[in-house]
Short mmCIF file of C-alpha atoms and ligand atoms in Angstrom, two decimals:
data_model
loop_
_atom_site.label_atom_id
_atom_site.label_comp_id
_atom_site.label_asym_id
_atom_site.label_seq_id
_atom_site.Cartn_x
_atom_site.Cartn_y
_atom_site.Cartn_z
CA UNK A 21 24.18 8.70 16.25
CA UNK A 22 23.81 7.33 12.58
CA UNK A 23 22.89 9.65 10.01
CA UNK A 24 19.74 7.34 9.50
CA UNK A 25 18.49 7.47 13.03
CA UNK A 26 19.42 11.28 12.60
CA UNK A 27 17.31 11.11 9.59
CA UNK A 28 14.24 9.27 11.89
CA UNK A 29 14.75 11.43 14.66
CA UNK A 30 14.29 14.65 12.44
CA UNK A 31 11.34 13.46 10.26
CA UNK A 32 10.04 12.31 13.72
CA UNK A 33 10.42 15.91 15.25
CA UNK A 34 9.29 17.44 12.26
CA UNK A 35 6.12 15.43 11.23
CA UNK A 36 5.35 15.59 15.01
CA UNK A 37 2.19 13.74 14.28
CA UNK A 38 3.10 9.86 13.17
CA UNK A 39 2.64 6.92 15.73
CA UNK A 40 6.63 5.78 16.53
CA UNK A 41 7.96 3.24 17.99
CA UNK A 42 10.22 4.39 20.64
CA UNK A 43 14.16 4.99 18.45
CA UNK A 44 16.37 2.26 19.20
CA UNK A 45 13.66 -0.15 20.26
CA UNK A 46 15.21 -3.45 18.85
CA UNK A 47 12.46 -5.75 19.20
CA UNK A 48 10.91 -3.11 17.76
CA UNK A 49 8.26 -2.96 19.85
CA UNK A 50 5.32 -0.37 19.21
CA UNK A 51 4.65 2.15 21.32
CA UNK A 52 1.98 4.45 21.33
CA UNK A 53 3.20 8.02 20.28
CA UNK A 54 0.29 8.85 18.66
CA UNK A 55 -0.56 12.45 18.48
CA UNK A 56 -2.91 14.51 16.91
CA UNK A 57 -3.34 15.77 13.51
CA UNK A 58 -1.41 19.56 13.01
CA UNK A 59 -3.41 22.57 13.05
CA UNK A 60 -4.97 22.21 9.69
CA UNK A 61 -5.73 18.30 10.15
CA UNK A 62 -5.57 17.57 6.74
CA UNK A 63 -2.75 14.80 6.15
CA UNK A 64 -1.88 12.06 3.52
CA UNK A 65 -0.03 8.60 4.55
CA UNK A 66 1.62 6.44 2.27
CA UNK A 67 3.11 3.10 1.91
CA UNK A 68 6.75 2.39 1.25
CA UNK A 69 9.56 5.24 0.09
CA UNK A 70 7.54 6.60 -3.12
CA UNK A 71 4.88 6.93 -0.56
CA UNK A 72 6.86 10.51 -0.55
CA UNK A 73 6.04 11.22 -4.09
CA UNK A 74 2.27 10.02 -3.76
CA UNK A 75 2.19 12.14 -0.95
CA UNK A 76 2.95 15.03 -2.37
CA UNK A 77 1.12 14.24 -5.57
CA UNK A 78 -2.04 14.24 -2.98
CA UNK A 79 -1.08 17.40 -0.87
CA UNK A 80 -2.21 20.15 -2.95
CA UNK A 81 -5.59 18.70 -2.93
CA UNK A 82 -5.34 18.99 0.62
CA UNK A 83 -3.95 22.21 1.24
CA UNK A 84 -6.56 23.94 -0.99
CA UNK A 85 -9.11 22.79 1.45
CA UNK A 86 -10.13 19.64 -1.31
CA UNK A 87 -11.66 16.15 -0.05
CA UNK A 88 -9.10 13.21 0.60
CA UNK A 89 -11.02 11.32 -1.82
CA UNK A 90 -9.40 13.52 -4.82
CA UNK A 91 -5.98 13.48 -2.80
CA UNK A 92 -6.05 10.09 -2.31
CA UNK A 93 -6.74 9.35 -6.26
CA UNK A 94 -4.11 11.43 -7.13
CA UNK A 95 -1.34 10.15 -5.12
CA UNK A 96 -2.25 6.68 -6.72
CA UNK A 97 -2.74 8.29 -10.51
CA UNK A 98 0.99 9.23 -9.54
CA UNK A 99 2.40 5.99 -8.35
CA UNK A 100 0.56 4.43 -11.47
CA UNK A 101 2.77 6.80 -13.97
CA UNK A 102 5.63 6.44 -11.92
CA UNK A 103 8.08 5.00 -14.56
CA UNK A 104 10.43 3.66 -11.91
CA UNK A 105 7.79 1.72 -10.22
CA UNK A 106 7.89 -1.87 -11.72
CA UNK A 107 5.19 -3.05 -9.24
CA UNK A 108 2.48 -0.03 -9.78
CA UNK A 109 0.53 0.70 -13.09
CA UNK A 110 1.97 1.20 -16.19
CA UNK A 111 5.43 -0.13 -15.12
CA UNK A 112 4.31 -3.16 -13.57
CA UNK A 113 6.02 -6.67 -13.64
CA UNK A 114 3.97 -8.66 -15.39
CA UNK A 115 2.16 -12.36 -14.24
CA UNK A 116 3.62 -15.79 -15.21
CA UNK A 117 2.15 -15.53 -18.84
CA UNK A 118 4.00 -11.92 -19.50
CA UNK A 119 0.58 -10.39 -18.76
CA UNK A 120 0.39 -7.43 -16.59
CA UNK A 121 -2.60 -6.92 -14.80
CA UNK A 122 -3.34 -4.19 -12.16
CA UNK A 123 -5.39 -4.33 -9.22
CA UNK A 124 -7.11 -1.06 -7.55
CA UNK A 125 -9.66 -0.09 -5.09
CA UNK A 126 -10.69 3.36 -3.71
CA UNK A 127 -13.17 3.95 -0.93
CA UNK A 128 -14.03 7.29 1.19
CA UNK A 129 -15.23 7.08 4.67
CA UNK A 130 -19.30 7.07 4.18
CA UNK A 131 -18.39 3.56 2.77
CA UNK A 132 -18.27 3.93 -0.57
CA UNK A 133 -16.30 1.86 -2.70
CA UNK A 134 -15.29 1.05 -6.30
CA UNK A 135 -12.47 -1.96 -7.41
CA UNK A 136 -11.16 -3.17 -10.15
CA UNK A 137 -9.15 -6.44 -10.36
CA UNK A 138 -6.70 -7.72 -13.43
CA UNK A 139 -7.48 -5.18 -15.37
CA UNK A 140 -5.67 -4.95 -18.95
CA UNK A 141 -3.62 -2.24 -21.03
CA UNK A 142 -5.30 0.72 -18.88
CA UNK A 143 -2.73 2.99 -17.07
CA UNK A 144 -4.77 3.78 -14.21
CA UNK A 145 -6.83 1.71 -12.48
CA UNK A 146 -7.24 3.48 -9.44
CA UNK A 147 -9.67 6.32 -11.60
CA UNK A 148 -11.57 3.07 -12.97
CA UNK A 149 -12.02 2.35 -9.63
CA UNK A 150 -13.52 5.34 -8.62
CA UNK A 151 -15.48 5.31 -11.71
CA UNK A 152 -17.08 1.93 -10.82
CA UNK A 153 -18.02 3.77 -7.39
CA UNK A 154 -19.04 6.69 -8.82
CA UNK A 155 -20.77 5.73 -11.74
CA UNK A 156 -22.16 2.01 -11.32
CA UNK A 157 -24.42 0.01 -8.95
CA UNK A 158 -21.91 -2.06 -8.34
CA UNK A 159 -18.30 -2.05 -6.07
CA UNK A 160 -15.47 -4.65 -8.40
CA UNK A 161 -15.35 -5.85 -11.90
CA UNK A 162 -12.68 -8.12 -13.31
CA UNK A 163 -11.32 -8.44 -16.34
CA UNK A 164 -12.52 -8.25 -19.88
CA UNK A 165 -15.44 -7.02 -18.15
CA UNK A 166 -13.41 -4.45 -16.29
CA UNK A 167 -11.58 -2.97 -19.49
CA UNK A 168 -14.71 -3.36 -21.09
CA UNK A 169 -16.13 -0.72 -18.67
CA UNK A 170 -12.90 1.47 -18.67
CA UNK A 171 -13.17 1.97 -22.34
CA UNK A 172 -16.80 2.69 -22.90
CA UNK A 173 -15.72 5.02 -20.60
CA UNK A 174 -13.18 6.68 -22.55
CA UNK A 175 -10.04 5.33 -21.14
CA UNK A 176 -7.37 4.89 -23.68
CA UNK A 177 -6.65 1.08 -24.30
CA UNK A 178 -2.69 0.72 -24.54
CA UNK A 179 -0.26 -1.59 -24.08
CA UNK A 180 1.97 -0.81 -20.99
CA UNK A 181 4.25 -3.58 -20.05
CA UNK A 182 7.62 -1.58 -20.79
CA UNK A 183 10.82 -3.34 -22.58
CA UNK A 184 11.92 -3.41 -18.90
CA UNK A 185 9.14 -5.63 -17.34
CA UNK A 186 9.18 -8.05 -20.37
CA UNK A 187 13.06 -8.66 -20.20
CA UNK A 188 12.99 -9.09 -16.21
CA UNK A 189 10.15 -11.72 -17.38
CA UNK A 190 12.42 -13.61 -19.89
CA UNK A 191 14.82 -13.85 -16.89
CA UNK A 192 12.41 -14.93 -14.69
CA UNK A 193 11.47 -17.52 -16.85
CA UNK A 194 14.77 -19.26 -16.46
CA UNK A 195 14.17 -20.44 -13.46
CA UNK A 196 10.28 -19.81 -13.14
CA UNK A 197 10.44 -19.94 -9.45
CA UNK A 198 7.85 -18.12 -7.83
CA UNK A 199 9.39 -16.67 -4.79
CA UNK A 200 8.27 -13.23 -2.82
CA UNK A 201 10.88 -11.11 -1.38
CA UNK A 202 10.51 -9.77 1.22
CA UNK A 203 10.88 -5.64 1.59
CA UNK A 204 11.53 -5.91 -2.42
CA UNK A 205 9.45 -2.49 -2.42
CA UNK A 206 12.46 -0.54 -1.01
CA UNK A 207 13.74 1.01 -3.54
CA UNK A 208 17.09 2.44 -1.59
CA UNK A 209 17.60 -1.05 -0.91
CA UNK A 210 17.27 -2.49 -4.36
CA UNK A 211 20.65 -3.49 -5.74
CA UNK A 212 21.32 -3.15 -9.64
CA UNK A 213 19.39 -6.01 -11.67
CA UNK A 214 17.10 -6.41 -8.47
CA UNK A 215 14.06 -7.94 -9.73
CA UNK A 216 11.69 -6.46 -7.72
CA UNK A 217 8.40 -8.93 -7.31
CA UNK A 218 5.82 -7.51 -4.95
CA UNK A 219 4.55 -4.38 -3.99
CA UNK A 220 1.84 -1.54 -3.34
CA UNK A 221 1.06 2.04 -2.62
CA UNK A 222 -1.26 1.93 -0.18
CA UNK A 223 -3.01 5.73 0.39
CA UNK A 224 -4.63 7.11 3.61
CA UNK A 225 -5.56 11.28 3.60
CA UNK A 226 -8.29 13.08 6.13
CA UNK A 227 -9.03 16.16 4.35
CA UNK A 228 -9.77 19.55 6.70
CA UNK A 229 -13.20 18.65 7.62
CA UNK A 230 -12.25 15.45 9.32
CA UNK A 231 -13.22 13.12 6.52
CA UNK A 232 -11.53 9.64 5.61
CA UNK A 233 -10.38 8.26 1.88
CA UNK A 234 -8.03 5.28 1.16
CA UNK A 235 -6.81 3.83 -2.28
CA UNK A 236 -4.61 1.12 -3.10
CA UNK A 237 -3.01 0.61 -6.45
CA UNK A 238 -0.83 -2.61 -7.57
CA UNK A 239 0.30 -4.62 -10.48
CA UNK A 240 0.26 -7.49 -7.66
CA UNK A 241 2.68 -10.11 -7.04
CA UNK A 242 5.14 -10.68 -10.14
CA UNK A 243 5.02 -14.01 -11.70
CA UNK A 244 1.89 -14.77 -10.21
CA UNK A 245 -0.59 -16.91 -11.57
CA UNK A 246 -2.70 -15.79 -14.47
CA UNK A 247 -5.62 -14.66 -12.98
CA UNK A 248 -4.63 -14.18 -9.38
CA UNK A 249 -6.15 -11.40 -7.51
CA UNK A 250 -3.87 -9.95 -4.50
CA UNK A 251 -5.81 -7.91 -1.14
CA UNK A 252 -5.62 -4.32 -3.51
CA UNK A 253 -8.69 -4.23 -4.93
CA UNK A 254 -10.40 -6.20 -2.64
CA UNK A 255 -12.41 -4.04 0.30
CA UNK A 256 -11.53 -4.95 3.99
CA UNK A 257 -8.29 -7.11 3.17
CA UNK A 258 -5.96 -4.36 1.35
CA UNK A 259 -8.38 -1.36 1.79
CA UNK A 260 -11.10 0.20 4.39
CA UNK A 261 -12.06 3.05 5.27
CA UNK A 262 -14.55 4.55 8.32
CA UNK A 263 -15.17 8.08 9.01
CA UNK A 264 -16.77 7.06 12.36
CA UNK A 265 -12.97 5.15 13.39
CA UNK A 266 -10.40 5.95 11.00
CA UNK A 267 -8.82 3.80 7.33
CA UNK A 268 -6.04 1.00 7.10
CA UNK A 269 -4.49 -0.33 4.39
CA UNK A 270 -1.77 -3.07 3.62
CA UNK A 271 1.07 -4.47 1.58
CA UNK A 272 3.10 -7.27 1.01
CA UNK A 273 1.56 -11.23 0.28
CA UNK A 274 -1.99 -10.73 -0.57
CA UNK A 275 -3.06 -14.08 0.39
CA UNK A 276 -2.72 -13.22 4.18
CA UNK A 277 -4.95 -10.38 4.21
CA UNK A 278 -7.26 -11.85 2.23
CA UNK A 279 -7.39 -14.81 4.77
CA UNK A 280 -7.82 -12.22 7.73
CA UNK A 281 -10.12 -9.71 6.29
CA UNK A 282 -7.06 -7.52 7.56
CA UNK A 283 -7.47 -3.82 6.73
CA UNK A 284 -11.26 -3.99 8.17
CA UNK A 285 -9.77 -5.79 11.46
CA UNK A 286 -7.73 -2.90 11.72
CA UNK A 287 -10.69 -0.44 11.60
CA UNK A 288 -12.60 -2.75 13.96
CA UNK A 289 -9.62 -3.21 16.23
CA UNK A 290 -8.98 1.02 16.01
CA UNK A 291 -13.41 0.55 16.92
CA UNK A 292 -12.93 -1.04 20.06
CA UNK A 293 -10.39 1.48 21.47
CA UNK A 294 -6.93 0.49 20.09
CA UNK A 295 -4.55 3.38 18.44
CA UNK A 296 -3.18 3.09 14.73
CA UNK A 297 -0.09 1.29 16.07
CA UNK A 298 -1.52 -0.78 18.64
CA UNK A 299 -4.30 -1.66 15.69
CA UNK A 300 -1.89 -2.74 13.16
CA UNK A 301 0.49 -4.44 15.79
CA UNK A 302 -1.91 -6.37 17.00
CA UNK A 303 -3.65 -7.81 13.10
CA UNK A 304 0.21 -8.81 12.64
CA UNK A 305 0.32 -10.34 16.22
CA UNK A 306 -3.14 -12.47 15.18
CA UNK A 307 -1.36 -13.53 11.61
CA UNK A 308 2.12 -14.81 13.49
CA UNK A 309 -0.51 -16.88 16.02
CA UNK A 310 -2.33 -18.50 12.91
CA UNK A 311 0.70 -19.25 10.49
CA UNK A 312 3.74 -18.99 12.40
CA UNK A 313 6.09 -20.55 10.10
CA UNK A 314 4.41 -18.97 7.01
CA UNK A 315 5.13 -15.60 8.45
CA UNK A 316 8.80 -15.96 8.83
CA UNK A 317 9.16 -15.98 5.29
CA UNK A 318 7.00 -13.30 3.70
CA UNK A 319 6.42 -9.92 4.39
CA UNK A 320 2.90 -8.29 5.52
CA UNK A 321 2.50 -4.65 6.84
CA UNK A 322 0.01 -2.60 7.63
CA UNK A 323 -0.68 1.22 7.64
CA UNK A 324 -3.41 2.94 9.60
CA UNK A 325 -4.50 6.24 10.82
CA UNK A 326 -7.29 7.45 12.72
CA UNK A 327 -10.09 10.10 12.79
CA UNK A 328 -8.03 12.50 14.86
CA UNK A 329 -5.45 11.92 12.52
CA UNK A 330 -2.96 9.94 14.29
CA UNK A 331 -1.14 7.19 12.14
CA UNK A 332 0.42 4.17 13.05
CA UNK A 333 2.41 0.94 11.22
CA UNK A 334 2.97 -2.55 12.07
CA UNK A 335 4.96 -5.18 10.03
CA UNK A 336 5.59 -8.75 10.52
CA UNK A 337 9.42 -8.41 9.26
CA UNK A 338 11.85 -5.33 9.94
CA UNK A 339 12.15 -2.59 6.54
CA UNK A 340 8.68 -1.40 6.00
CA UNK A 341 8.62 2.30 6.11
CA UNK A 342 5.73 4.56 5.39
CA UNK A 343 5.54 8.25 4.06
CA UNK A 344 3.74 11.44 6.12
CA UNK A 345 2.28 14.30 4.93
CA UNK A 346 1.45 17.17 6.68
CA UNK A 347 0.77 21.25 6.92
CA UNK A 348 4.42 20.64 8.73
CA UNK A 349 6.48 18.21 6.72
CA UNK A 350 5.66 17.34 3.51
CA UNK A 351 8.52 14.47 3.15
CA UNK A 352 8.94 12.31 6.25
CA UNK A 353 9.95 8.73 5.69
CA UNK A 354 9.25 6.89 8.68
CA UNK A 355 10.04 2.63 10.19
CA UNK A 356 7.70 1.01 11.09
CA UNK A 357 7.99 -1.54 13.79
CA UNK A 358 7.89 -5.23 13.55
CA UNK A 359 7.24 -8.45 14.95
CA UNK A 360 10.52 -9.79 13.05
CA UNK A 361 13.84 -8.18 13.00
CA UNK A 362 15.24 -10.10 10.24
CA UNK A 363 16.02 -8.37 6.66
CA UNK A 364 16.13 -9.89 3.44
CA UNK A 365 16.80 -7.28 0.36
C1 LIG B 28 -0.71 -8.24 -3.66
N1 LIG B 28 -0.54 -6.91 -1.68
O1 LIG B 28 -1.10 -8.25 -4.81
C2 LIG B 28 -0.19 -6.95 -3.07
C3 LIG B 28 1.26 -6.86 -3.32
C4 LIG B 28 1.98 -5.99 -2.36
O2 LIG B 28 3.91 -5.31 -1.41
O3 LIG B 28 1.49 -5.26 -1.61
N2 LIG B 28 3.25 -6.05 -2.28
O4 LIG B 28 -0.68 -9.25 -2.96
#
């Protein structure tokens, strides 16, 4: 047995919650494992291998009996100050102009909401987020108006694109080709001088008393357009969240959620009677049907867990993994399965 599928097999065991697909399934087929939520029910889900660290960032919220709105908020505050994340908040990649702009959304499971989209010199967006829910009639600004709103509300304005980000710019600019990678998230795939140009945390938690909260947090697709706005901040394609069903969320290529509406065709999909795996599988099955050549080449995956607490993950191409967080394991990496088996790094 490899030590990774060691690795699986013991997270597996130990999390003894997540939705697998069965180990050693090559198509990688999903399979409905789901189980219940441990004793306490409280649990956090993340996207991608600092999913761990946002996970843990969130857990203590959790474990002293707070709501997963707070945990989810600050598993994102921690991806956005995570210096080694060049595709999350402060460390970002910037666009094709050397601008980085983040994208955010939050949303708890009574349906409300709060977004912010290319937002400017602000570390965390995810907070403005919640303060646009919180503290305005309104669910996304953009923007100048965005910052606008973050600094009357006392958020420092600095500038946060790091010598880092601005040199893997000047290289970019080169060539100026504008081309996603896919699984570029994975950081203990990334090879030295990898320049990393999509990616996402993605945040699911149910808190103890069986309530729902989801945030997503992203500097967006590197190189991008000036302007462009990716799924993150945008409720129902990279976000939503149901206490009556259960929350999805998604990374990789924006554009396809957006077309599909995807995280709230999870929700509905989880609605009509589908589990978290089944769910996801099947909102990658329906984006293969619609743009089957488009899919070979970019990477979309999906994240999902329900109101019993059972998670499950679906991507179209093999090397998404996704981080649970429970009373029982507070550090399980997990694979997800996929429609794809192909790997790019
Ligand atoms: C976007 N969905 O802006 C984000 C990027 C991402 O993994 O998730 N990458 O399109």
């Amino acid at each position: 047995m490899t030590s990774r599928r060691r690795f699986l097999q013991s997270s597996l065991l130990a999390a003894g919650a997540a939705a697998l697909p069965a180990l050693g399934a090559e198509k990688n087929t999903a399979v409905s494992t789901a189980r219940p939520a441990a004793a306490s029910g409280a649990r956090v889900v993340s996207t991608w291998d600092f999913g761990v660290g946002a996970n843990q960032a969130a857990w203590p919220v959790l474990a002293d009996g707070g709501s997963a709105l707070d945990a989810v908020e600050a598993g994102a505050r921690w991806a956005e100050a995570d210096l080694c994340n060049n595709t999350v908040g402060r460390c970002g990649n910037p666009d094709r102009d050397g601008v980085l702009t983040l994208d955010a959304s939050i949303m708890d499971g009574d349906g409300r909401c709060g977004a912010v989209a290319a937002l400017e010199d602000i570390a965390h967006p995810v907070t403005v987020a919640r303060r646009v829910m919180e503290r305005t009639p309104h669910v996304l600004l953009v923007g100048a108006g965005a910052q606008q709103f973050a600094i009357e509300q006392g958020f420092p304005k600095q500038p946060l694109l790091t010598d880092k980000a601005r040199a893997a710019w000047n290289e970019w600019r080169k060539t100026s080709k504008y081309q996603p990678q896919i699984n570029a998230e994975r950081l203990d795939q990334a090879k030295p001088g990898d320049k990393t140009n999509h990616d996402t945390l993605g945040i699911l938690a149910i808190d103890r008393s069986g309530k729902l909260a989801g945030a997503c947090t992203t500097s967006g697709m590197a190189w991008k357009l000036h302007g462009r706005v990716g799924d993150s901040p945008i409720v129902g394609a990279g976000l939503y969240v149901d206490n009556e069903v259960g929350a999805a969320t998604a990374s990789g290529v924006g554009e396809e959620m957006l077309r599909n509406a995807a995280s709230f065709l999870v929700v509905e999909l989880m609605r009509q009677g589908r589990g978290p795996d089944e769910a996801c599988r099947e909102a990658i099955d329906r984006l293969v049907r619609k743009r089957p050549q488009a899919s070979k080449t970019l990477q979309v995956c999906f994240l999902a867990i329900n109101k019993h607490g059972e998670v499950g993950a679906h991507a179209l191409h093999r090397g998404f993994v996704y981080a649970v967080c429970d009373a029982n394991k507070r550090d399980a990496l997990l694979d997800s399965p996929s429609v794809y088996t192909t790997q790019q790094t």
